[in-house]
Structures are given as structure tokens and as C-alpha cells.
JSON list of C-alpha atoms in Angstrom, two decimals:
[
{"chain": "O", "resi": 16, "resn": "ASP", "atom": "CA", "xyz": [0.02, 0.04, 0.05]},
{"chain": "O", "resi": 17, "resn": "PRO", "atom": "CA", "xyz": [1.59, 3.36, -1.04]},
{"chain": "O", "resi": 18, "resn": "GLN", "atom": "CA", "xyz": [0.18, 5.09, 2.02]},
{"chain": "O", "resi": 19, "resn": "ALA", "atom": "CA", "xyz": [2.55, 3.10, 4.31]},
{"chain": "O", "resi": 20, "resn": "ARG", "atom": "CA", "xyz": [5.28, 5.74, 4.35]},
{"chain": "O", "resi": 21, "resn": "PRO", "atom": "CA", "xyz": [4.54, 9.51, 5.07]},
{"chain": "O", "resi": 22, "resn": "SER", "atom": "CA", "xyz": [5.62, 11.99, 2.29]},
{"chain": "O", "resi": 23, "resn": "GLY", "atom": "CA", "xyz": [9.03, 13.51, 2.51]},
{"chain": "O", "resi": 24, "resn": "GLN", "atom": "CA", "xyz": [10.33, 10.99, 5.04]},
{"chain": "O", "resi": 25, "resn": "GLY", "atom": "CA", "xyz": [12.97, 8.60, 4.12]},
{"chain": "O", "resi": 26, "resn": "THR", "atom": "CA", "xyz": [12.97, 6.58, 0.86]},
{"chain": "O", "resi": 27, "resn": "PRO", "atom": "CA", "xyz": [10.06, 7.30, -1.52]},
{"chain": "O", "resi": 28, "resn": "ARG", "atom": "CA", "xyz": [7.41, 4.58, -1.82]},
{"chain": "O", "resi": 29, "resn": "VAL", "atom": "CA", "xyz": [6.69, 5.49, -5.50]},
{"chain": "O", "resi": 30, "resn": "SER", "atom": "CA", "xyz": [9.06, 6.30, -8.25]},
{"chain": "O", "resi": 31, "resn": "VAL", "atom": "CA", "xyz": [7.55, 7.99, -11.35]},
{"chain": "O", "resi": 32, "resn": "ILE", "atom": "CA", "xyz": [9.64, 7.36, -14.47]},
{"chain": "O", "resi": 33, "resn": "VAL", "atom": "CA", "xyz": [9.28, 9.81, -17.28]},
{"chain": "O", "resi": 34, "resn": "PRO", "atom": "CA", "xyz": [11.18, 8.84, -20.51]},
{"chain": "O", "resi": 35, "resn": "THR", "atom": "CA", "xyz": [11.94, 11.93, -22.60]},
{"chain": "O", "resi": 36, "resn": "LEU", "atom": "CA", "xyz": [13.42, 12.70, -26.03]},
{"chain": "O", "resi": 37, "resn": "ASN", "atom": "CA", "xyz": [13.11, 16.40, -27.09]},
{"chain": "O", "resi": 38, "resn": "GLU", "atom": "CA", "xyz": [10.32, 17.17, -24.57]},
{"chain": "O", "resi": 39, "resn": "VAL", "atom": "CA", "xyz": [11.57, 20.70, -23.45]},
{"chain": "O", "resi": 40, "resn": "ARG", "atom": "CA", "xyz": [8.01, 22.09, -24.05]},
{"chain": "O", "resi": 41, "resn": "ASN", "atom": "CA", "xyz": [6.29, 19.47, -21.88]},
{"chain": "O", "resi": 42, "resn": "VAL", "atom": "CA", "xyz": [8.63, 18.40, -19.10]},
{"chain": "O", "resi": 43, "resn": "GLY", "atom": "CA", "xyz": [8.14, 21.45, -16.85]},
{"chain": "O", "resi": 44, "resn": "VAL", "atom": "CA", "xyz": [4.34, 21.23, -17.09]},
{"chain": "O", "resi": 45, "resn": "LEU", "atom": "CA", "xyz": [4.54, 17.37, -16.41]},
{"chain": "O", "resi": 46, "resn": "VAL", "atom": "CA", "xyz": [6.74, 17.83, -13.34]},
{"chain": "O", "resi": 47, "resn": "ASP", "atom": "CA", "xyz": [4.39, 20.60, -11.91]},
{"chain": "O", "resi": 48, "resn": "GLU", "atom": "CA", "xyz": [1.21, 18.47, -12.52]},
{"chain": "O", "resi": 49, "resn": "LEU", "atom": "CA", "xyz": [2.87, 15.37, -11.00]},
{"chain": "O", "resi": 50, "resn": "ALA", "atom": "CA", "xyz": [3.72, 17.49, -7.93]},
{"chain": "O", "resi": 51, "resn": "ARG", "atom": "CA", "xyz": [0.16, 18.70, -7.58]},
{"chain": "O", "resi": 52, "resn": "ALA", "atom": "CA", "xyz": [-1.17, 15.07, -8.10]},
{"chain": "O", "resi": 53, "resn": "PHE", "atom": "CA", "xyz": [1.00, 13.60, -5.39]},
{"chain": "O", "resi": 54, "resn": "ALA", "atom": "CA", "xyz": [0.62, 16.64, -2.98]},
{"chain": "O", "resi": 55, "resn": "GLY", "atom": "CA", "xyz": [-2.44, 15.06, -1.32]},
{"chain": "O", "resi": 56, "resn": "GLU", "atom": "CA", "xyz": [-0.98, 11.55, -0.99]},
{"chain": "O", "resi": 57, "resn": "ALA", "atom": "CA", "xyz": [0.32, 10.23, 2.30]},
{"chain": "O", "resi": 58, "resn": "TYR", "atom": "CA", "xyz": [3.45, 8.53, 0.86]},
{"chain": "O", "resi": 59, "resn": "GLY", "atom": "CA", "xyz": [6.74, 9.69, -0.55]},
{"chain": "O", "resi": 60, "resn": "CYS", "atom": "CA", "xyz": [7.24, 10.03, -4.34]},
{"chain": "O", "resi": 61, "resn": "GLU", "atom": "CA", "xyz": [10.17, 10.77, -6.59]},
{"chain": "O", "resi": 62, "resn": "ILE", "atom": "CA", "xyz": [10.34, 11.76, -10.29]},
{"chain": "O", "resi": 63, "resn": "LEU", "atom": "CA", "xyz": [12.98, 10.22, -12.53]},
{"chain": "O", "resi": 64, "resn": "VAL", "atom": "CA", "xyz": [13.28, 11.82, -16.04]},
{"chain": "O", "resi": 65, "resn": "ALA", "atom": "CA", "xyz": [15.05, 9.30, -18.22]},
{"chain": "O", "resi": 66, "resn": "ASP", "atom": "CA", "xyz": [16.33, 11.36, -21.12]},
{"chain": "O", "resi": 67, "resn": "GLY", "atom": "CA", "xyz": [17.47, 9.43, -24.15]},
{"chain": "O", "resi": 68, "resn": "GLY", "atom": "CA", "xyz": [19.72, 12.17, -25.68]},
{"chain": "O", "resi": 69, "resn": "SER", "atom": "CA", "xyz": [17.49, 15.12, -26.24]},
{"chain": "O", "resi": 70, "resn": "LYS", "atom": "CA", "xyz": [18.98, 17.90, -28.52]},
{"chain": "O", "resi": 71, "resn": "ASP", "atom": "CA", "xyz": [16.32, 20.55, -27.68]},
{"chain": "O", "resi": 72, "resn": "GLY", "atom": "CA", "xyz": [17.44, 21.57, -24.11]},
{"chain": "O", "resi": 73, "resn": "THR", "atom": "CA", "xyz": [15.29, 19.08, -22.28]},
{"chain": "O", "resi": 74, "resn": "ARG", "atom": "CA", "xyz": [18.17, 18.07, -19.98]},
{"chain": "O", "resi": 75, "resn": "ALA", "atom": "CA", "xyz": [18.95, 21.71, -19.05]},
{"chain": "O", "resi": 76, "resn": "LYS", "atom": "CA", "xyz": [15.27, 22.40, -18.54]},
{"chain": "O", "resi": 77, "resn": "VAL", "atom": "CA", "xyz": [15.02, 19.38, -16.16]},
{"chain": "O", "resi": 78, "resn": "ALA", "atom": "CA", "xyz": [18.18, 20.63, -14.30]},
{"chain": "O", "resi": 79, "resn": "SER", "atom": "CA", "xyz": [16.53, 24.06, -13.80]},
{"chain": "O", "resi": 80, "resn": "LEU", "atom": "CA", "xyz": [13.23, 22.75, -12.46]},
{"chain": "O", "resi": 81, "resn": "ARG", "atom": "CA", "xyz": [12.24, 23.10, -8.87]},
{"chain": "O", "resi": 82, "resn": "SER", "atom": "CA", "xyz": [9.73, 20.54, -7.41]},
{"chain": "O", "resi": 83, "resn": "PRO", "atom": "CA", "xyz": [8.50, 19.72, -3.98]},
{"chain": "O", "resi": 84, "resn": "LEU", "atom": "CA", "xyz": [9.14, 16.22, -5.00]},
{"chain": "O", "resi": 85, "resn": "PRO", "atom": "CA", "xyz": [12.62, 14.75, -5.40]},
{"chain": "O", "resi": 86, "resn": "LEU", "atom": "CA", "xyz": [13.55, 15.05, -8.99]},
{"chain": "O", "resi": 87, "resn": "ARG", "atom": "CA", "xyz": [16.39, 13.38, -10.73]},
{"chain": "O", "resi": 88, "resn": "LEU", "atom": "CA", "xyz": [17.68, 13.43, -14.35]},
{"chain": "O", "resi": 89, "resn": "ILE", "atom": "CA", "xyz": [18.89, 10.11, -15.55]},
{"chain": "O", "resi": 90, "resn": "GLU", "atom": "CA", "xyz": [21.01, 10.92, -18.63]},
{"chain": "O", "resi": 91, "resn": "CYS", "atom": "CA", "xyz": [20.73, 7.80, -20.79]},
{"chain": "O", "resi": 92, "resn": "SER", "atom": "CA", "xyz": [22.58, 7.31, -24.11]},
{"chain": "O", "resi": 93, "resn": "GLY", "atom": "CA", "xyz": [19.45, 6.43, -25.99]},
{"chain": "O", "resi": 94, "resn": "SER", "atom": "CA", "xyz": [21.24, 3.66, -27.62]},
{"chain": "O", "resi": 95, "resn": "GLY", "atom": "CA", "xyz": [18.88, 1.16, -26.07]},
{"chain": "O", "resi": 96, "resn": "GLY", "atom": "CA", "xyz": [15.85, 3.08, -27.28]},
{"chain": "O", "resi": 97, "resn": "LEU", "atom": "CA", "xyz": [12.95, 3.89, -25.08]},
{"chain": "O", "resi": 98, "resn": "ALA", "atom": "CA", "xyz": [12.93, 0.59, -23.33]},
{"chain": "O", "resi": 99, "resn": "GLY", "atom": "CA", "xyz": [16.57, 0.96, -22.49]},
{"chain": "O", "resi": 100, "resn": "ASP", "atom": "CA", "xyz": [16.02, 4.34, -21.05]},
{"chain": "O", "resi": 101, "resn": "VAL", "atom": "CA", "xyz": [13.18, 3.17, -18.88]},
{"chain": "O", "resi": 102, "resn": "LEU", "atom": "CA", "xyz": [15.14, 0.12, -17.61]},
{"chain": "O", "resi": 103, "resn": "GLU", "atom": "CA", "xyz": [18.09, 2.44, -16.77]},
{"chain": "O", "resi": 104, "resn": "ALA", "atom": "CA", "xyz": [15.75, 4.59, -14.76]},
{"chain": "O", "resi": 105, "resn": "ALA", "atom": "CA", "xyz": [14.07, 1.60, -13.17]},
{"chain": "O", "resi": 106, "resn": "ARG", "atom": "CA", "xyz": [17.57, 0.44, -11.95]},
{"chain": "O", "resi": 107, "resn": "GLN", "atom": "CA", "xyz": [18.03, 3.74, -10.18]},
{"chain": "O", "resi": 108, "resn": "ALA", "atom": "CA", "xyz": [14.52, 4.08, -8.83]},
{"chain": "O", "resi": 109, "resn": "ARG", "atom": "CA", "xyz": [14.33, 3.99, -5.03]},
{"chain": "O", "resi": 110, "resn": "GLY", "atom": "CA", "xyz": [10.57, 3.42, -4.79]},
{"chain": "O", "resi": 111, "resn": "GLU", "atom": "CA", "xyz": [8.91, -0.03, -4.27]},
{"chain": "O", "resi": 112, "resn": "VAL", "atom": "CA", "xyz": [6.23, 0.98, -6.83]},
{"chain": "O", "resi": 113, "resn": "VAL", "atom": "CA", "xyz": [7.29, 2.19, -10.25]},
{"chain": "O", "resi": 114, "resn": "VAL", "atom": "CA", "xyz": [4.83, 4.35, -12.44]},
{"chain": "O", "resi": 115, "resn": "LEU", "atom": "CA", "xyz": [5.68, 5.00, -16.00]},
{"chain": "O", "resi": 116, "resn": "ILE", "atom": "CA", "xyz": [4.20, 7.97, -17.58]},
{"chain": "O", "resi": 117, "resn": "ASP", "atom": "CA", "xyz": [4.82, 9.67, -20.99]},
{"chain": "O", "resi": 118, "resn": "ALA", "atom": "CA", "xyz": [6.24, 13.16, -21.19]},
{"chain": "O", "resi": 119, "resn": "ASP", "atom": "CA", "xyz": [3.89, 14.32, -24.03]},
{"chain": "O", "resi": 120, "resn": "LEU", "atom": "CA", "xyz": [1.00, 14.48, -21.53]},
{"chain": "O", "resi": 121, "resn": "SER", "atom": "CA", "xyz": [-0.96, 11.74, -23.30]},
{"chain": "O", "resi": 122, "resn": "HIS", "atom": "CA", "xyz": [-1.02, 10.04, -19.83]},
{"chain": "O", "resi": 123, "resn": "PRO", "atom": "CA", "xyz": [-2.81, 12.45, -17.45]},
{"chain": "O", "resi": 124, "resn": "PRO", "atom": "CA", "xyz": [-0.32, 13.17, -14.52]},
{"chain": "O", "resi": 125, "resn": "SER", "atom": "CA", "xyz": [-3.32, 13.53, -12.26]},
{"chain": "O", "resi": 126, "resn": "ARG", "atom": "CA", "xyz": [-3.88, 9.76, -12.62]},
{"chain": "O", "resi": 127, "resn": "ALA", "atom": "CA", "xyz": [-0.49, 8.72, -11.54]},
{"chain": "O", "resi": 128, "resn": "PRO", "atom": "CA", "xyz": [-1.41, 8.30, -7.86]},
{"chain": "O", "resi": 129, "resn": "GLU", "atom": "CA", "xyz": [-4.29, 6.04, -8.89]},
{"chain": "O", "resi": 130, "resn": "LEU", "atom": "CA", "xyz": [-1.95, 3.88, -10.83]},
{"chain": "O", "resi": 131, "resn": "ALA", "atom": "CA", "xyz": [0.40, 3.64, -7.90]},
{"chain": "O", "resi": 132, "resn": "ARG", "atom": "CA", "xyz": [-2.57, 2.45, -5.70]},
{"chain": "O", "resi": 133, "resn": "ALA", "atom": "CA", "xyz": [-3.66, -0.06, -8.44]},
{"chain": "O", "resi": 134, "resn": "ALA", "atom": "CA", "xyz": [-0.02, -1.53, -8.68]},
{"chain": "O", "resi": 135, "resn": "SER", "atom": "CA", "xyz": [0.39, -1.74, -4.89]},
{"chain": "O", "resi": 136, "resn": "SER", "atom": "CA", "xyz": [-3.04, -3.11, -4.14]},
{"chain": "O", "resi": 137, "resn": "SER", "atom": "CA", "xyz": [-2.38, -6.20, -6.37]},
{"chain": "O", "resi": 138, "resn": "ASP", "atom": "CA", "xyz": [-1.33, -9.45, -4.69]},
{"chain": "O", "resi": 139, "resn": "SER", "atom": "CA", "xyz": [1.16, -9.87, -7.54]},
{"chain": "O", "resi": 140, "resn": "ASN", "atom": "CA", "xyz": [4.80, -9.15, -7.93]},
{"chain": "O", "resi": 141, "resn": "CYS", "atom": "CA", "xyz": [4.17, -7.58, -11.29]},
{"chain": "O", "resi": 142, "resn": "CYS", "atom": "CA", "xyz": [1.45, -5.16, -12.20]},
{"chain": "O", "resi": 143, "resn": "CYS", "atom": "CA", "xyz": [0.91, -3.15, -15.46]},
{"chain": "O", "resi": 144, "resn": "ALA", "atom": "CA", "xyz": [-1.32, -0.11, -15.06]},
{"chain": "O", "resi": 145, "resn": "ALA", "atom": "CA", "xyz": [-1.98, 2.47, -17.69]},
{"chain": "O", "resi": 146, "resn": "ALA", "atom": "CA", "xyz": [-4.00, 5.66, -18.08]},
{"chain": "O", "resi": 147, "resn": "ARG", "atom": "CA", "xyz": [-4.25, 7.42, -21.34]},
{"chain": "O", "resi": 148, "resn": "THR", "atom": "CA", "xyz": [-5.98, 10.55, -22.54]},
{"chain": "O", "resi": 149, "resn": "CYS", "atom": "CA", "xyz": [-7.59, 9.86, -25.98]},
{"chain": "O", "resi": 150, "resn": "GLY", "atom": "CA", "xyz": [-9.20, 12.04, -28.57]},
{"chain": "O", "resi": 151, "resn": "SER", "atom": "CA", "xyz": [-8.79, 15.64, -29.51]},
{"chain": "O", "resi": 152, "resn": "ALA", "atom": "CA", "xyz": [-8.03, 18.55, -27.20]},
{"chain": "O", "resi": 153, "resn": "ARG", "atom": "CA", "xyz": [-11.76, 19.50, -27.20]},
{"chain": "O", "resi": 154, "resn": "SER", "atom": "CA", "xyz": [-13.26, 16.05, -26.45]},
{"chain": "O", "resi": 155, "resn": "ARG", "atom": "CA", "xyz": [-10.85, 14.03, -24.28]},
{"chain": "O", "resi": 156, "resn": "SER", "atom": "CA", "xyz": [-11.81, 10.70, -22.85]},
{"chain": "O", "resi": 157, "resn": "ARG", "atom": "CA", "xyz": [-9.79, 9.05, -20.06]},
{"chain": "O", "resi": 158, "resn": "SER", "atom": "CA", "xyz": [-9.41, 5.41, -19.32]},
{"chain": "O", "resi": 159, "resn": "THR", "atom": "CA", "xyz": [-7.51, 3.57, -16.64]},
{"chain": "O", "resi": 160, "resn": "THR", "atom": "CA", "xyz": [-6.64, -0.15, -16.63]},
{"chain": "O", "resi": 161, "resn": "ALA", "atom": "CA", "xyz": [-4.67, -2.28, -14.16]},
{"chain": "O", "resi": 162, "resn": "ASN", "atom": "CA", "xyz": [-3.57, -5.94, -14.82]},
{"chain": "O", "resi": 163, "resn": "ALA", "atom": "CA", "xyz": [-1.84, -8.16, -12.40]},
{"chain": "O", "resi": 164, "resn": "ALA", "atom": "CA", "xyz": [0.50, -10.92, -13.49]},
{"chain": "O", "resi": 165, "resn": "ASN", "atom": "CA", "xyz": [2.58, -13.59, -11.74]},
{"chain": "O", "resi": 166, "resn": "PRO", "atom": "CA", "xyz": [0.46, -14.02, -8.57]},
{"chain": "O", "resi": 167, "resn": "ARG", "atom": "CA", "xyz": [2.40, -14.88, -5.48]}
]
């Protein structure tokens, strides 16, 4: 249960991994929205931005951001592609629960705590949870799914 550890104390319970490649326009908004989303939660959270070699200033933007949540830039080579960048960040994640969210804001950051709860409430050692915003900017629909695998 993500609520097991108070926010801001010790190791974060949740690590949010954000893979980026040339996302300078979105990364600040995303970090702000994640901080707002997790502000009301009773457990610690960190944000790991796994950058795959951006050329547009994404890394500098992340380095300049201030967030109430611990924020770390993981500078990946990009040679392993998106999956390689995510795995590199996962190896450095300190949380017991890992949430993966796209930097392009197609995954609503406000739903990240819900995904963390879905992943941690499963009686499994692996859980895949996803929330995606679909449709045009005018008529967006949201869906959330969580599937557990490898029951203990």
C-alpha cells in the first residue's frame, strides 16, 4: 500500500519514471502536474526523468526545475531506445512501486497516484497499469486499466 510511508520521510514509496526525447516544451508542465497530483498523497514519491539524448534543451530544463518532490535526471545514451532508457531509470529508482508516464502528456499526470495504488494493491509481484487521454483536445476521454501478473 503506497500510504505506508509518510511523504517527505526517508525513501520514497513511489518512483515515477518519465522517459524523454526532445520534450523541453512538456517536461516542466508534467513535473508541476505530478507534484500537484501527489501533494495530497500520504506517501513519498520521486520523479525520474530518463532522457534518451535530447537535443532541444530538455536536460537543461530538467536541471533548472524546482519541485517539492525529489526530481532526478537520468542521462541515458538512447542507444537502447525507449525501453533501454526506462530500464536504466528503473535500476536507479528508489521506490517500491514504479509508475511509467509519457512526457507528451498523453497520460494524465493527475492519474499517476491512482496507478500507484492499483499497482500496490495487487497481490502480485508484477502489475501493469495504464491511463491514457484519448481524442482531440476538445473532447478528451480518459481510461485507466490495471492488470496483475505472476500471482504470489
